[in-house]
Short mmCIF file of C-alpha atoms in Angstrom, two decimals:
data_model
loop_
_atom_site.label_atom_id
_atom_site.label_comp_id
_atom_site.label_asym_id
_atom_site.label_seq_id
_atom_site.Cartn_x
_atom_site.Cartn_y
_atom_site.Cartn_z
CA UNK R 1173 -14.93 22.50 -16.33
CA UNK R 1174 -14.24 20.93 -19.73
CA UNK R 1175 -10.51 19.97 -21.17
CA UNK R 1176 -9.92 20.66 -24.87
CA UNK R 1177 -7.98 18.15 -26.73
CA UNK R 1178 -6.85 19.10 -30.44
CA UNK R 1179 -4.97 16.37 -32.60
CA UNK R 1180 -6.14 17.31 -35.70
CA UNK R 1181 -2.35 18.19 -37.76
CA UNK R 1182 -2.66 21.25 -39.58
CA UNK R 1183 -5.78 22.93 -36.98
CA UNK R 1184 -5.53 25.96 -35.75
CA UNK R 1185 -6.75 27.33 -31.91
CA UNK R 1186 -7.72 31.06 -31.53
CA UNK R 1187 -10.01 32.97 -29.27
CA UNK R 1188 -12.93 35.13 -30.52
CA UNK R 1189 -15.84 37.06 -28.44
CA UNK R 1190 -14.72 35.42 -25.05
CA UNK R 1191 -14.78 31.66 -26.63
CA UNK R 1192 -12.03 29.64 -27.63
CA UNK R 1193 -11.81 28.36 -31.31
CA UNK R 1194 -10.27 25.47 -33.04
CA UNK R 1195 -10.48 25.99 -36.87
CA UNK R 1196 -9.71 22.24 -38.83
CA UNK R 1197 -8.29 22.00 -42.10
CA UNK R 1198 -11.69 20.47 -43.58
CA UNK R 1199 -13.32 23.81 -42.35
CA UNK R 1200 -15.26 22.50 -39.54
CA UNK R 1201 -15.17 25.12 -36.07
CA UNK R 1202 -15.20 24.05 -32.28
CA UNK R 1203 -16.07 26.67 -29.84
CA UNK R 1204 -15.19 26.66 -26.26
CA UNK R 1205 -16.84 28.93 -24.10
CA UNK R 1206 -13.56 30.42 -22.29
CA UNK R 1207 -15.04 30.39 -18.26
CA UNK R 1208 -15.59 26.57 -18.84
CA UNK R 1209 -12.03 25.58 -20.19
CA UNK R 1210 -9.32 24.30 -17.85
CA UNK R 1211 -6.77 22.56 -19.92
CA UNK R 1212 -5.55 22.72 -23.67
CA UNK R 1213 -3.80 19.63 -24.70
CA UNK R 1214 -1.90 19.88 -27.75
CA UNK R 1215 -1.01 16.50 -29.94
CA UNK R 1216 1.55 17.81 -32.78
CA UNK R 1217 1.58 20.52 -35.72
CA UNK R 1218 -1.22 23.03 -34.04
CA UNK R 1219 -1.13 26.75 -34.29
CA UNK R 1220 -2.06 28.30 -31.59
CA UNK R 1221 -2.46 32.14 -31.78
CA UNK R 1222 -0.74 34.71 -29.16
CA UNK R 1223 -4.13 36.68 -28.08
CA UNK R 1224 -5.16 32.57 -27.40
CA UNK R 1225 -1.63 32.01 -25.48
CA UNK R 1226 -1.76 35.24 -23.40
CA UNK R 1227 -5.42 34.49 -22.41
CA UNK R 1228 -4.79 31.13 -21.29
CA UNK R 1229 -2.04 32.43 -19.14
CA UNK R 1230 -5.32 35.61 -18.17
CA UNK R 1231 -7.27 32.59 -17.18
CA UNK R 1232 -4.84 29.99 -15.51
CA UNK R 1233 -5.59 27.66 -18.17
CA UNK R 1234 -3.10 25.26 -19.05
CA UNK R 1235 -2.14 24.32 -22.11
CA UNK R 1236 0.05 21.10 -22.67
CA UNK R 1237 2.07 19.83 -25.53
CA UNK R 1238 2.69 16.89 -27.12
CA UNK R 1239 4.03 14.83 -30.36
CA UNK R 1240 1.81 13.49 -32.56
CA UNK R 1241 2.31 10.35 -30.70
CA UNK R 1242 1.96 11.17 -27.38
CA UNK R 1243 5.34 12.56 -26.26
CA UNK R 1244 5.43 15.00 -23.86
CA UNK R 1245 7.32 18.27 -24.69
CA UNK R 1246 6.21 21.18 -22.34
CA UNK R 1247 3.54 23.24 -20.94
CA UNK R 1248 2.65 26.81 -20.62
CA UNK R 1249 1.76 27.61 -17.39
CA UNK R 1250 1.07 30.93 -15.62
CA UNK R 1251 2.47 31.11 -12.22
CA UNK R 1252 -0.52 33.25 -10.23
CA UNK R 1253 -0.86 29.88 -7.73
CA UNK R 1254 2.44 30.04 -6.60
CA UNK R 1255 2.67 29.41 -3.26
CA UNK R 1256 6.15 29.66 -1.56
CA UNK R 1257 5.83 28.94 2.38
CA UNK R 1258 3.76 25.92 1.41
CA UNK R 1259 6.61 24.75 -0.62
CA UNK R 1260 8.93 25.09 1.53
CA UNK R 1261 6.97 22.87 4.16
CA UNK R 1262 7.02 20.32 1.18
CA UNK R 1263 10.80 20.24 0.58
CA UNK R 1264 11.24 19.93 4.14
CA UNK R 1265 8.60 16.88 4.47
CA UNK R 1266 10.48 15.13 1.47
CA UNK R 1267 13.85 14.98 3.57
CA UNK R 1268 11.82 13.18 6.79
CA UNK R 1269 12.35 9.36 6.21
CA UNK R 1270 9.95 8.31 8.47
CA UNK R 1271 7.62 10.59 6.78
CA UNK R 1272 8.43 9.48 2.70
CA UNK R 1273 8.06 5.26 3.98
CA UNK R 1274 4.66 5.40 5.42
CA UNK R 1275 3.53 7.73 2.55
CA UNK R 1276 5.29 5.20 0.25
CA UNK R 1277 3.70 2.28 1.90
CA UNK R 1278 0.02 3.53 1.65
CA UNK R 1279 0.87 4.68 -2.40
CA UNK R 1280 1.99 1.51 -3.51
CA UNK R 1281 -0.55 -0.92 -0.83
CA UNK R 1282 -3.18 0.95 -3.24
CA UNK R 1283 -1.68 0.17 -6.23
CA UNK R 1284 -0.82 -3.84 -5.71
CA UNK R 1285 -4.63 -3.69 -4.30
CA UNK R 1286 -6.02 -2.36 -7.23
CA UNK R 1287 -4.15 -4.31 -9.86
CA UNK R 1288 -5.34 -7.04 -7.94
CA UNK R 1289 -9.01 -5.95 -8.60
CA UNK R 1290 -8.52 -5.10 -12.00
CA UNK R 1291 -6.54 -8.93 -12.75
CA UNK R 1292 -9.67 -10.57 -11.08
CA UNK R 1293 -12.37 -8.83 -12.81
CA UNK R 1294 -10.52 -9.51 -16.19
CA UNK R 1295 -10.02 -13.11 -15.67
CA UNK R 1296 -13.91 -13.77 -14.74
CA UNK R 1297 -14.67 -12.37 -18.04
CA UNK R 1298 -12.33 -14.54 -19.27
CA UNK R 1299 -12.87 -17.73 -17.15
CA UNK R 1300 -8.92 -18.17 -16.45
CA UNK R 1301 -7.71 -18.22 -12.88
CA UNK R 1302 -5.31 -15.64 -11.27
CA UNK R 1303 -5.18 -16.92 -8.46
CA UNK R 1304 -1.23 -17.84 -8.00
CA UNK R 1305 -0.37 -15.01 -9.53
CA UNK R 1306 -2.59 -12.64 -7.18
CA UNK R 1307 -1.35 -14.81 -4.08
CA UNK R 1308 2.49 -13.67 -5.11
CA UNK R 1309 1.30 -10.31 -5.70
CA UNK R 1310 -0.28 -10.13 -2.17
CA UNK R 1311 3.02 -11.33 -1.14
CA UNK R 1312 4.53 -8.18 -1.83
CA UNK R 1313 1.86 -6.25 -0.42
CA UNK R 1314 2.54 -7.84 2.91
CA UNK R 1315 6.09 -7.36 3.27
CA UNK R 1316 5.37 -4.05 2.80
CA UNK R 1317 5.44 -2.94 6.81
CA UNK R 1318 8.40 -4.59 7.31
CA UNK R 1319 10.35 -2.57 4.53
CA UNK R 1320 13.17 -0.18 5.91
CA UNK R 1321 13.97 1.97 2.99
CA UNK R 1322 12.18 3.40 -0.08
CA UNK R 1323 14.38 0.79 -2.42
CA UNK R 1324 12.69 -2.07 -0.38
CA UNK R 1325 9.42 -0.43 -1.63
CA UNK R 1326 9.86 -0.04 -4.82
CA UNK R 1327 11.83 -3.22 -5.25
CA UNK R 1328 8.07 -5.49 -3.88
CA UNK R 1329 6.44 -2.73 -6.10
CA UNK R 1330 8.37 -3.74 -9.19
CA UNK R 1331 7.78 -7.18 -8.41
CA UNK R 1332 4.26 -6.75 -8.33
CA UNK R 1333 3.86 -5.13 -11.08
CA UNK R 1334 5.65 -7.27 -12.84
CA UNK R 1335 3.37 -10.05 -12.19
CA UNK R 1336 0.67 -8.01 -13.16
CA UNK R 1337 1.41 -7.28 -16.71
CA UNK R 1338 2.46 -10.89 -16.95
CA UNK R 1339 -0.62 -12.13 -16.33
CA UNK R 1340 -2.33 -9.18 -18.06
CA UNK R 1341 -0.90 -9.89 -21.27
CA UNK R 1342 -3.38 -13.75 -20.35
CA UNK R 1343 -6.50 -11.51 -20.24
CA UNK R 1344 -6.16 -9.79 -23.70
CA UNK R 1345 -7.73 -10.56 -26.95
CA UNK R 1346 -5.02 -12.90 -28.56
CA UNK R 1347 -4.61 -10.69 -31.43
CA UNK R 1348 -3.45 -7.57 -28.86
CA UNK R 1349 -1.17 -9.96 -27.03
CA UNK R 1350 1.38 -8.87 -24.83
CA UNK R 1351 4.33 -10.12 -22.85
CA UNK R 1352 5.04 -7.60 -20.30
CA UNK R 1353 5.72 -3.90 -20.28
CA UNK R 1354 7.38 -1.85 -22.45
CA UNK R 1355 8.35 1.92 -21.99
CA UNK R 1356 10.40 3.84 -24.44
CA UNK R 1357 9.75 2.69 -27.28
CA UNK R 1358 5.93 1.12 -26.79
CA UNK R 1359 6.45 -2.45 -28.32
CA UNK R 1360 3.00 -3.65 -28.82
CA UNK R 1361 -0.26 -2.05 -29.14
CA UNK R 1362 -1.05 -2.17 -25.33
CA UNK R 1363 1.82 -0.33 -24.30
CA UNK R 1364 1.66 2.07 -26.63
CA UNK R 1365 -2.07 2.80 -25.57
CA UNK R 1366 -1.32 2.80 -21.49
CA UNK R 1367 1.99 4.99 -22.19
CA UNK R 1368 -0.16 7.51 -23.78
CA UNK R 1369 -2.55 7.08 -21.22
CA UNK R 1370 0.10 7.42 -18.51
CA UNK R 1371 1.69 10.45 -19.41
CA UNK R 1372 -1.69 12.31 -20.24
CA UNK R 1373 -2.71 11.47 -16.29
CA UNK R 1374 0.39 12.82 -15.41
CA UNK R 1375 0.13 15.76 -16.85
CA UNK R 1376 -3.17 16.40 -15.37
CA UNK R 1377 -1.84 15.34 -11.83
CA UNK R 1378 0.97 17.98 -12.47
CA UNK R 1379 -1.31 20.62 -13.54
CA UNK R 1380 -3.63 20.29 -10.68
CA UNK R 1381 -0.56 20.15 -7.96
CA UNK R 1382 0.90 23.08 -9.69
CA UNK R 1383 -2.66 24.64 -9.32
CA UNK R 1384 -2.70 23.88 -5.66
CA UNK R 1385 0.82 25.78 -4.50
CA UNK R 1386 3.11 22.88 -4.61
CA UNK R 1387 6.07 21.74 -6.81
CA UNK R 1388 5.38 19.03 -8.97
CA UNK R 1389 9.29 18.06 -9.15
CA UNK R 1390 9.70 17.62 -5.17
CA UNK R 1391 8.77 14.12 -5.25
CA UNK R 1392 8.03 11.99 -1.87
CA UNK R 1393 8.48 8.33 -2.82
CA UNK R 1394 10.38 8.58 -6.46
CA UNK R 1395 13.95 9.81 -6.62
CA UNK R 1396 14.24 13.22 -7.94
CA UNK R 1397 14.95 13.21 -12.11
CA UNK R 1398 16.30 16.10 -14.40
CA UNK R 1399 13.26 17.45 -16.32
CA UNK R 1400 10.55 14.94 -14.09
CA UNK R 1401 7.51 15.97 -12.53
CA UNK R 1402 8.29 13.12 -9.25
CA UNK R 1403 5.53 14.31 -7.10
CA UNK R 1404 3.10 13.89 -10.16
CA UNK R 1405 4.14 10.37 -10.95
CA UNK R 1406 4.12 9.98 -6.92
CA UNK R 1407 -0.25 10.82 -6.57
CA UNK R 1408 -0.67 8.62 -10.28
CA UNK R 1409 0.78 5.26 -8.83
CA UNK R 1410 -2.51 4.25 -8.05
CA UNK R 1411 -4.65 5.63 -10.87
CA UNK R 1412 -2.47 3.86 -13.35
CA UNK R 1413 -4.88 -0.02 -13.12
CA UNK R 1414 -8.03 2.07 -12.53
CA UNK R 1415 -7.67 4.78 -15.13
CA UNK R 1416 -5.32 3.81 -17.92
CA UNK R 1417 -5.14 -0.17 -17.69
CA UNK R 1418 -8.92 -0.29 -17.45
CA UNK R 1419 -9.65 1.79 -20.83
CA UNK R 1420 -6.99 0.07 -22.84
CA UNK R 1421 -8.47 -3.42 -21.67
CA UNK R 1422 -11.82 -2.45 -22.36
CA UNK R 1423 -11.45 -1.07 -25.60
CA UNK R 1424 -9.00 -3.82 -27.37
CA UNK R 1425 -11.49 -6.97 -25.96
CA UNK R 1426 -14.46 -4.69 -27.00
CA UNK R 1427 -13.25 -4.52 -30.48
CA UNK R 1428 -13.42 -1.06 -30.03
CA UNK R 1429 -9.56 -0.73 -32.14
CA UNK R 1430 -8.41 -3.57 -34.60
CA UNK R 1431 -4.95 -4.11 -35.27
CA UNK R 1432 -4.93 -2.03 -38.00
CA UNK R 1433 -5.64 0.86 -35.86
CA UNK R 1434 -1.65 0.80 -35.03
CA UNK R 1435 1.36 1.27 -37.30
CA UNK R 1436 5.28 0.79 -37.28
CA UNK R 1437 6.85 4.01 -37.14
CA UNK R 1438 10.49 3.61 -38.49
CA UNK R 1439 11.60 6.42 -37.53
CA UNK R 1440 10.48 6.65 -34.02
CA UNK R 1441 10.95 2.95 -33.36
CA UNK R 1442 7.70 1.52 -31.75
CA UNK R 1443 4.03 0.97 -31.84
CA UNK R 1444 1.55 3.85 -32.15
CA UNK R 1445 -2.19 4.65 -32.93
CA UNK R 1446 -3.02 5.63 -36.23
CA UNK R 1447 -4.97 8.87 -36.46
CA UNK R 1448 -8.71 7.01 -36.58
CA UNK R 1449 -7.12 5.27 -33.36
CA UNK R 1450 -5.55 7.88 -31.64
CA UNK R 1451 -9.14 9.70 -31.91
CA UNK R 1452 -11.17 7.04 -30.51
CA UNK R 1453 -8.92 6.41 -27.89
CA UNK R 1454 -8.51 9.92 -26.46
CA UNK R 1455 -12.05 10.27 -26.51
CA UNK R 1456 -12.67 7.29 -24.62
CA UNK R 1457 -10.33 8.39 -22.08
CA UNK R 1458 -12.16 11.60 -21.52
CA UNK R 1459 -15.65 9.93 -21.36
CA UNK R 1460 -13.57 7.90 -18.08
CA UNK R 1461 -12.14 10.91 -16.45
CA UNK R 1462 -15.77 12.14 -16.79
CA UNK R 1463 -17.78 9.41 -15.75
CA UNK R 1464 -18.87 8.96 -11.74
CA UNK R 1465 -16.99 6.46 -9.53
CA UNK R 1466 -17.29 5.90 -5.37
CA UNK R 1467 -13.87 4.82 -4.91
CA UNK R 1468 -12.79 7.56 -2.19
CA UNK R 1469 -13.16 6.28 1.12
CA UNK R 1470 -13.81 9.59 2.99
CA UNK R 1471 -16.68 11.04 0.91
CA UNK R 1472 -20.08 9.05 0.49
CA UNK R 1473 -20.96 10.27 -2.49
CA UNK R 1474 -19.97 9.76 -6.20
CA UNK R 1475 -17.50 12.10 -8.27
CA UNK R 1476 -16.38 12.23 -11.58
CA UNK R 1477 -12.55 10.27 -11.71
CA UNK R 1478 -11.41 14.24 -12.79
CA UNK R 1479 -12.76 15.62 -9.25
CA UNK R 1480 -11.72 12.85 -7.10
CA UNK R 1481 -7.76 13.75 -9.21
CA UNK R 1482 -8.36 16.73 -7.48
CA UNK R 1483 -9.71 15.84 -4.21
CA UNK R 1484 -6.63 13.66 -4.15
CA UNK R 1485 -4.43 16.45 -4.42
CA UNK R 1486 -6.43 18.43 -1.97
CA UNK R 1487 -5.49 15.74 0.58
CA UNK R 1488 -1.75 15.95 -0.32
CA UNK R 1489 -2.14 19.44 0.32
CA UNK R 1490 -3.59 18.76 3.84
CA UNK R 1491 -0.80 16.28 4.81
CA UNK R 1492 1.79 18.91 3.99
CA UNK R 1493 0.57 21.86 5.58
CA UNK R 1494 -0.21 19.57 8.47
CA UNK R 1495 3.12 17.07 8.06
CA UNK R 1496 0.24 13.86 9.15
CA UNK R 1497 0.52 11.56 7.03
CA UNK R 1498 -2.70 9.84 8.16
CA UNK R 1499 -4.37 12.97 6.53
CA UNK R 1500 -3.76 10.57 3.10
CA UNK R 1501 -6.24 8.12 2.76
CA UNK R 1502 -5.71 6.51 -1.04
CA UNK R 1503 -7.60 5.68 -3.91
CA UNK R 1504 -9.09 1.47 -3.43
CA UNK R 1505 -11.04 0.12 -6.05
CA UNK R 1506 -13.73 -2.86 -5.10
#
């Protein structure tokens, strides 16, 4: 399946002899053949016909929109995979305590593991040591057992992570340097690359529980939110180091973006990618979500980080139809 990503202000996307179109400003035509495409993602001033719109919603197919700088606005969705009883065995899971802590606990074990990972292999490249700061982080992955409450969670989770961006911002190319995270408004150009990168994960994860029957605002571990897909930014806890993290990493020590790739915007306070950046970046994250990893425990084989997204979600689905929670096993990086 392929995912269409259109950034290009001023383009247009239409759909002609069973293949969708995007027609750029400069003339130049991409074609889509329309049994391959699963998600649209929009980035800003794009026209987008209604024969295109009311196939998409034909088809299932997604299509997701954003500013030109990454904010999330709204999807059109059609609502053929709606799947009531299984629902309903989801909002009644989310109410069992016992049930929401050991989900919790395996979610954010995962996550503290795999920022681990990701802080070691960083700091060999770099030849600095972690080491204290990976011993407090384990810290917090041990007292995770013992925690009584979902605040007791996320309070070692916060702690963690906040560790981990710390000594993140150690691993960087000096010129990218950063001093911890920062959401709304991105303050630097690291955050404004892994808040992109977040909320275009999460709006895949959302897409592909939606697909599967469930509703992506009955959240398990996060509190519910007006307007917030919880159960979405439940499953992407531990993608966020191995997906998003990763790519920014790789591509600001490569060289791969200079500091001129990233502007002030005055007024939208904060950090963004330029256009040239914004590109490069988005295509580099696709050429991840496509590329093969081994990092799910109960398969021996390799799948693209996009199927094993899905095979995640398949699991979720198995743990609420059967209310095990051992059905979960989560996403550990070596």
């Amino acid at each position: 399946m392929s995912y269409l990503y259109v950034c290009e202000q001023g383009a247009s996307i239409g759909i002609k002899e069973n293949r969708f179109q995007v027609k750029y400003k400069d003339g130049l035509l991409k074609s889509v053949p329309a049994e391959t495409l699963e998600v649209i993602d929009v980035f800003g001033k794009i026209q987008i016909t209604t024969q295109c719109l009311t196939e998409c919603l034909k088809r299932g197919i997604n299509v997701i929109f954003y500013s030109t700088n990454g904010s999330y606005f709204g999807r059109l969705i059609s609502t053929t995979h709606v799947n009531v009883q299984r629902q309903r065995k989801q909002a009644d899971l989310g109410k069992n305590k016992e049930f929401q802590l050991d989900f919790s606990r395996k979610i954010i074990d995962a996550k503290i593991h795999n920022q681990i990972v990701v802080l070691r292999r960083y700091a060999r490249g770099r030849q600095q040591n972690v080491e204290r700061a990976i011993a407090e982080m384990q810290n917090m992955q041990r007292k995770l057992p013992r925690a009584v409450s979902i605040e007791q969670i996320m309070g070692y989770e916060g702690t963690a992570a906040k560790i981990y961006f710390r000594t993140l911002g150690e691993l960087i190319d000096p010129a990218f340097r950063f001093s911890g995270r920062s959401r709304r408004p991105p303050m630097d150009p690291f955050n404004s690359m892994i808040s992109l990168g977040y909320s275009i994960i999460l709006n895949e994860l959302y897409g592909k529980i939606e697909g599967k029957g469930l509703n992506p605002y009955f959240g398990i571990m996060h509190k519910d939110r007006e307007k917030h897909p919880t159960l979405a930014s439940d499953l992407m806890e531990e993608w966020r180091a191995v997906l998003i993290d990763t790519t920014a990493l790789s591509m600001l020590n490569g060289h791969e973006l200079t500091i001129d790739n990233f502007y002030m915007d005055t007024e939208y306070p904060g950090v963004y990618l330029d256009k040239e950046g914004f590109r490069k970046y988005i295509q580099k994250l696709e050429m991840k979500f496509r590329s093969d990893n081994k990092y799910l425990s109960y398969i021996n084989y390799r799948v693209s980080f996009r199927r094993a997204l899905d095979m995640q979600v398949n699991q979720l689905v198995k743990v609420i139809e059967t209310g095990d929670v051992n059905e979960y096993s989560p996403v550990i990086i070596r």
